[in-house]
Short mmCIF file of C-alpha atoms in Angstrom, two decimals:
data_model
loop_
_atom_site.label_atom_id
_atom_site.label_comp_id
_atom_site.label_asym_id
_atom_site.label_seq_id
_atom_site.Cartn_x
_atom_site.Cartn_y
_atom_site.Cartn_z
CA MET N 200 96.25 97.88 101.48
CA THR N 201 96.76 100.25 104.39
CA SER N 202 99.52 100.37 106.97
CA VAL N 203 99.73 101.57 110.54
CA LEU N 204 102.19 104.18 109.26
CA ASP N 205 99.51 105.61 106.97
CA ASP N 206 97.77 107.00 110.05
CA TRP N 207 100.96 108.24 111.75
CA LEU N 208 102.06 110.22 108.71
CA GLN N 209 98.82 112.06 107.99
CA PRO N 210 98.78 115.63 109.33
CA ARG N 211 95.85 116.44 111.59
CA PRO N 212 94.64 119.95 112.44
CA GLY N 213 95.74 121.00 115.90
CA GLY N 214 97.86 117.92 116.55
CA GLY N 215 100.80 115.88 115.43
CA ALA N 216 104.43 116.78 115.29
CA GLY N 217 105.69 118.56 112.22
CA GLY N 218 102.92 116.87 110.22
CA VAL N 219 103.50 113.50 111.88
CA SER N 220 100.45 112.35 113.82
CA ASP N 221 101.52 109.34 115.87
CA ARG N 222 99.75 107.25 118.46
CA LEU N 223 102.62 106.83 120.90
CA SER N 224 101.05 109.16 123.43
CA ARG N 225 98.63 106.30 124.16
CA LEU N 226 99.62 103.63 126.63
CA ARG N 227 98.92 100.90 124.09
CA PRO N 228 100.25 100.74 120.53
CA ALA N 229 97.94 99.74 117.73
CA VAL N 230 96.80 96.12 117.51
CA GLY N 231 99.51 93.86 116.17
CA GLU N 232 102.43 96.19 116.90
CA ARG N 233 105.45 94.71 118.62
CA ARG N 234 107.90 96.44 120.89
CA ASP N 235 111.38 94.96 120.54
CA GLY N 236 112.52 93.59 123.85
CA GLY N 237 108.98 93.55 125.22
CA VAL N 238 106.98 90.58 126.36
CA ASP N 239 106.73 89.20 122.81
CA ALA N 240 110.45 89.38 121.99
CA ASP N 241 110.54 85.58 121.74
CA HIS N 242 108.05 85.86 118.86
CA SER N 243 109.60 88.92 117.21
CA ASP N 244 109.97 87.07 113.90
CA ASP N 245 106.41 85.73 113.78
CA ASP N 246 104.45 86.80 110.71
CA HIS N 247 101.12 87.14 112.52
CA SER N 248 99.88 88.41 115.85
CA ASP N 249 97.78 86.32 118.27
CA ALA N 250 94.71 87.96 116.77
CA ASP N 251 95.06 85.47 113.89
CA HIS N 252 94.54 82.53 116.25
CA PRO N 253 91.00 82.04 117.62
CA ASP N 254 92.26 80.05 120.63
CA ALA N 255 94.73 82.73 121.73
CA ASP N 256 94.37 84.07 125.26
CA HIS N 257 93.42 87.75 125.19
CA SER N 258 92.88 88.16 128.92
CA ASP N 259 95.47 90.96 128.99
CA ASP N 260 93.97 92.90 126.08
CA ASP N 261 92.79 95.69 128.38
CA GLN N 262 96.19 96.15 129.99
CA PRO N 263 98.77 98.72 128.84
CA ASP N 264 101.46 97.41 126.51
CA ALA N 265 104.04 95.67 128.69
CA GLY N 266 106.78 97.27 126.60
CA LEU N 267 105.93 100.62 128.17
CA ILE N 268 106.40 99.29 131.70
CA PRO N 269 109.92 98.76 133.11
CA THR N 270 110.70 95.07 133.50
CA GLY N 271 112.75 95.62 136.64
CA PRO N 272 114.53 98.25 138.72
CA GLN N 273 117.04 100.35 136.82
CA THR N 274 120.62 100.03 138.05
CA ARG N 275 122.66 103.10 138.76
CA PHE N 276 125.09 101.91 136.06
CA HIS N 277 122.30 101.95 133.49
CA GLU N 278 121.09 105.40 134.52
CA ARG N 279 124.63 106.79 134.68
CA MET N 280 125.57 105.47 131.23
CA THR N 281 122.36 106.73 129.63
CA TYR N 282 122.75 110.22 131.08
CA GLY N 283 126.52 110.37 130.63
CA LEU N 284 126.59 109.27 126.98
CA ARG N 285 123.70 111.51 126.00
CA THR N 286 125.36 114.50 127.68
CA ALA N 287 128.79 113.73 126.21
CA LEU N 288 127.34 113.34 122.71
CA ASN N 289 125.43 116.62 122.93
CA ALA N 290 128.65 118.39 123.90
CA GLN N 291 130.24 117.28 120.61
CA VAL N 292 127.48 116.93 118.02
CA PRO N 293 127.34 119.10 114.92
CA GLY N 294 124.38 121.44 114.67
CA ASP N 295 122.22 119.09 112.63
CA LEU N 296 122.04 116.33 115.27
CA VAL N 297 120.77 115.95 118.85
CA ALA N 298 121.16 113.08 121.33
CA VAL N 299 117.95 112.11 123.15
CA SER N 300 117.16 109.40 125.69
CA ARG N 301 114.30 106.91 125.99
CA MET N 302 112.36 108.08 122.92
CA ASP N 303 110.50 105.60 120.73
CA VAL N 304 111.76 104.82 117.23
CA LEU N 305 109.43 103.38 114.59
CA LEU N 306 111.19 100.43 112.98
CA GLY N 307 108.34 99.41 110.70
CA PRO N 308 104.57 99.30 110.43
CA ASP N 309 104.27 96.81 113.30
CA ARG N 310 107.45 97.26 115.32
CA ARG N 311 109.02 99.93 117.50
CA ALA N 312 111.72 100.17 120.14
CA ARG N 313 112.84 102.60 122.81
CA PRO N 314 116.66 102.86 122.74
CA ASP N 315 118.45 104.15 125.82
CA VAL N 316 120.02 106.91 123.69
CA SER N 317 119.36 107.92 120.09
CA LEU N 318 121.13 110.42 117.87
CA VAL N 319 118.46 112.07 115.73
CA ASP N 320 118.15 114.82 113.17
CA ASP N 321 117.87 118.24 114.78
CA LEU N 322 114.73 119.11 112.80
CA ALA N 323 112.92 116.14 114.32
CA ALA N 324 114.30 116.70 117.83
CA SER N 325 113.38 120.40 117.81
CA ASP N 326 109.65 119.64 117.98
CA ASP N 327 108.81 119.06 121.64
CA ARG N 328 105.45 117.53 120.72
CA ARG N 329 107.10 114.53 119.13
CA THR N 330 106.67 111.21 120.88
CA CYS N 331 108.61 109.13 118.38
CA TYR N 332 111.06 109.29 115.49
CA LEU N 333 111.13 107.51 112.17
CA ALA N 334 114.09 105.21 111.58
CA GLU N 335 115.36 107.46 108.78
CA GLU N 336 115.63 110.34 111.28
CA VAL N 337 117.99 108.33 113.50
CA ARG N 338 121.76 108.06 112.92
CA LEU N 339 122.82 106.11 116.01
CA VAL N 340 121.12 104.04 118.71
CA ILE N 341 122.72 103.02 122.01
CA GLU N 342 121.63 100.21 124.30
CA VAL N 343 122.99 99.79 127.83
CA VAL N 344 122.90 96.09 128.65
CA GLY N 345 121.18 95.21 131.91
CA PRO N 346 120.31 91.98 133.74
CA ASP N 347 116.80 91.92 132.28
CA SER N 348 117.68 93.04 128.76
CA ALA N 349 120.85 91.18 127.73
CA ALA N 350 119.23 88.88 125.16
CA SER N 351 117.26 91.73 123.63
CA ASP N 352 120.12 94.26 123.59
CA CYS N 353 122.64 91.80 122.14
CA ASP N 354 120.45 90.06 119.56
CA VAL N 355 116.82 91.06 119.03
CA ARG N 356 117.11 94.83 118.92
CA PRO N 357 120.28 95.02 116.76
CA ARG N 358 118.65 92.81 114.13
CA HIS N 359 115.62 95.06 113.93
CA TYR N 360 117.67 98.28 114.04
CA ALA N 361 119.72 96.98 111.10
CA ALA N 362 116.61 95.93 109.17
CA ALA N 363 115.23 99.46 109.64
CA GLY N 364 118.43 100.93 108.16
CA ILE N 365 119.80 102.74 111.24
CA PRO N 366 123.46 103.20 110.30
CA HIS N 367 125.21 103.01 113.70
CA PHE N 368 124.68 101.01 116.88
CA TRP N 369 126.56 100.98 120.21
CA ARG N 370 126.19 98.39 122.94
CA VAL N 371 127.36 99.37 126.43
CA GLU N 372 128.35 96.71 128.94
CA GLU N 373 129.82 96.59 132.43
CA SER N 374 133.14 94.85 133.09
CA ALA N 375 133.89 92.58 136.04
CA ASP N 376 135.44 95.56 137.85
CA PHE N 377 132.29 97.69 137.23
CA ARG N 378 133.76 99.82 134.45
CA PRO N 379 131.92 100.53 131.19
CA PHE N 380 133.08 99.36 127.80
CA VAL N 381 131.39 99.91 124.45
CA TYR N 382 131.04 97.85 121.29
CA SER N 383 130.57 100.09 118.25
CA PHE N 384 128.92 98.77 115.08
CA VAL N 385 128.22 100.05 111.58
CA LEU N 386 125.55 98.83 109.18
CA ASP N 387 126.71 96.41 106.47
CA ALA N 388 126.83 97.73 102.94
CA ASP N 389 123.91 95.45 102.07
CA GLY N 390 121.99 96.45 105.21
CA ALA N 391 121.75 92.84 106.38
CA GLY N 392 123.30 93.43 109.81
CA TYR N 393 125.98 95.24 111.76
CA GLN N 394 129.75 94.83 111.65
CA VAL N 395 131.76 95.60 114.77
CA THR N 396 134.13 98.55 114.35
CA GLY N 397 135.71 98.52 117.79
CA VAL N 398 135.59 97.56 121.45
CA HIS N 399 136.30 100.63 123.55
CA HIS N 400 137.68 100.55 127.10
CA THR N 401 138.37 103.77 129.06
CA ARG N 402 138.12 105.87 125.88
CA LEU N 403 135.65 105.72 123.00
CA ALA N 404 136.92 107.19 119.74
CA VAL N 405 135.08 106.81 116.41
CA ASP N 406 134.93 108.73 113.13
CA ALA N 407 131.25 108.18 112.38
CA PRO N 408 128.47 109.26 112.44
CA PHE N 409 130.79 112.20 113.24
CA PRO N 410 134.19 112.38 115.00
CA ILE N 411 133.52 111.45 118.63
CA ALA N 412 135.93 111.12 121.56
CA ILE N 413 134.52 110.20 124.97
CA ASP N 414 136.38 109.42 128.18
CA LEU N 415 134.30 106.52 129.50
CA GLU N 416 135.81 106.83 132.97
CA ARG N 417 134.89 110.52 133.27
CA LEU N 418 131.37 110.60 131.94
CA PRO N 419 129.06 113.35 133.24
CA ARG N 420 127.24 112.07 136.30
#
């Protein structure tokens, strides 16, 4: 039995990234792949794609994957948090890690997501040809909750990040007075889900994945 990952992980002459040949440079993922938070998020736990159903409507088969197209205008809050947290993390990270934004993460043979910020191994991040990272190369993922993504960011994506074994997850929200606050989570010992480790207002301070202290009211802009 073959897997979509079998193709991604085979080195190809003149291509690939550090021996990883992935298909994420295409507009469409392979048949049957799901993008968490995309148009099929409501069916993210289905065992089969529509291809298994002869009566399914495939009128959009020639269109790019909707998960690669923004679902609505980005708010300034979302853009500011993504840039600010990535920049603040990169000012503090140890040499073996790098914070990146809006890069795909492979969560399994038929599922991927594009976190707002990811903290990845430096060896993976150092290859500018890479278009995605494997879940085991990622230490932390951050999602900034927006009007169009609340259900996905608070439920769907965390479940799949945990199932893929990503050890840390942060969820960024906006308070009633337009200030950011952050929920920090760590993976359960059994890997079944995340446990909240703190709710951070004005200042974010955690010990893992490395000691981090961020002034949320003075993020780089």
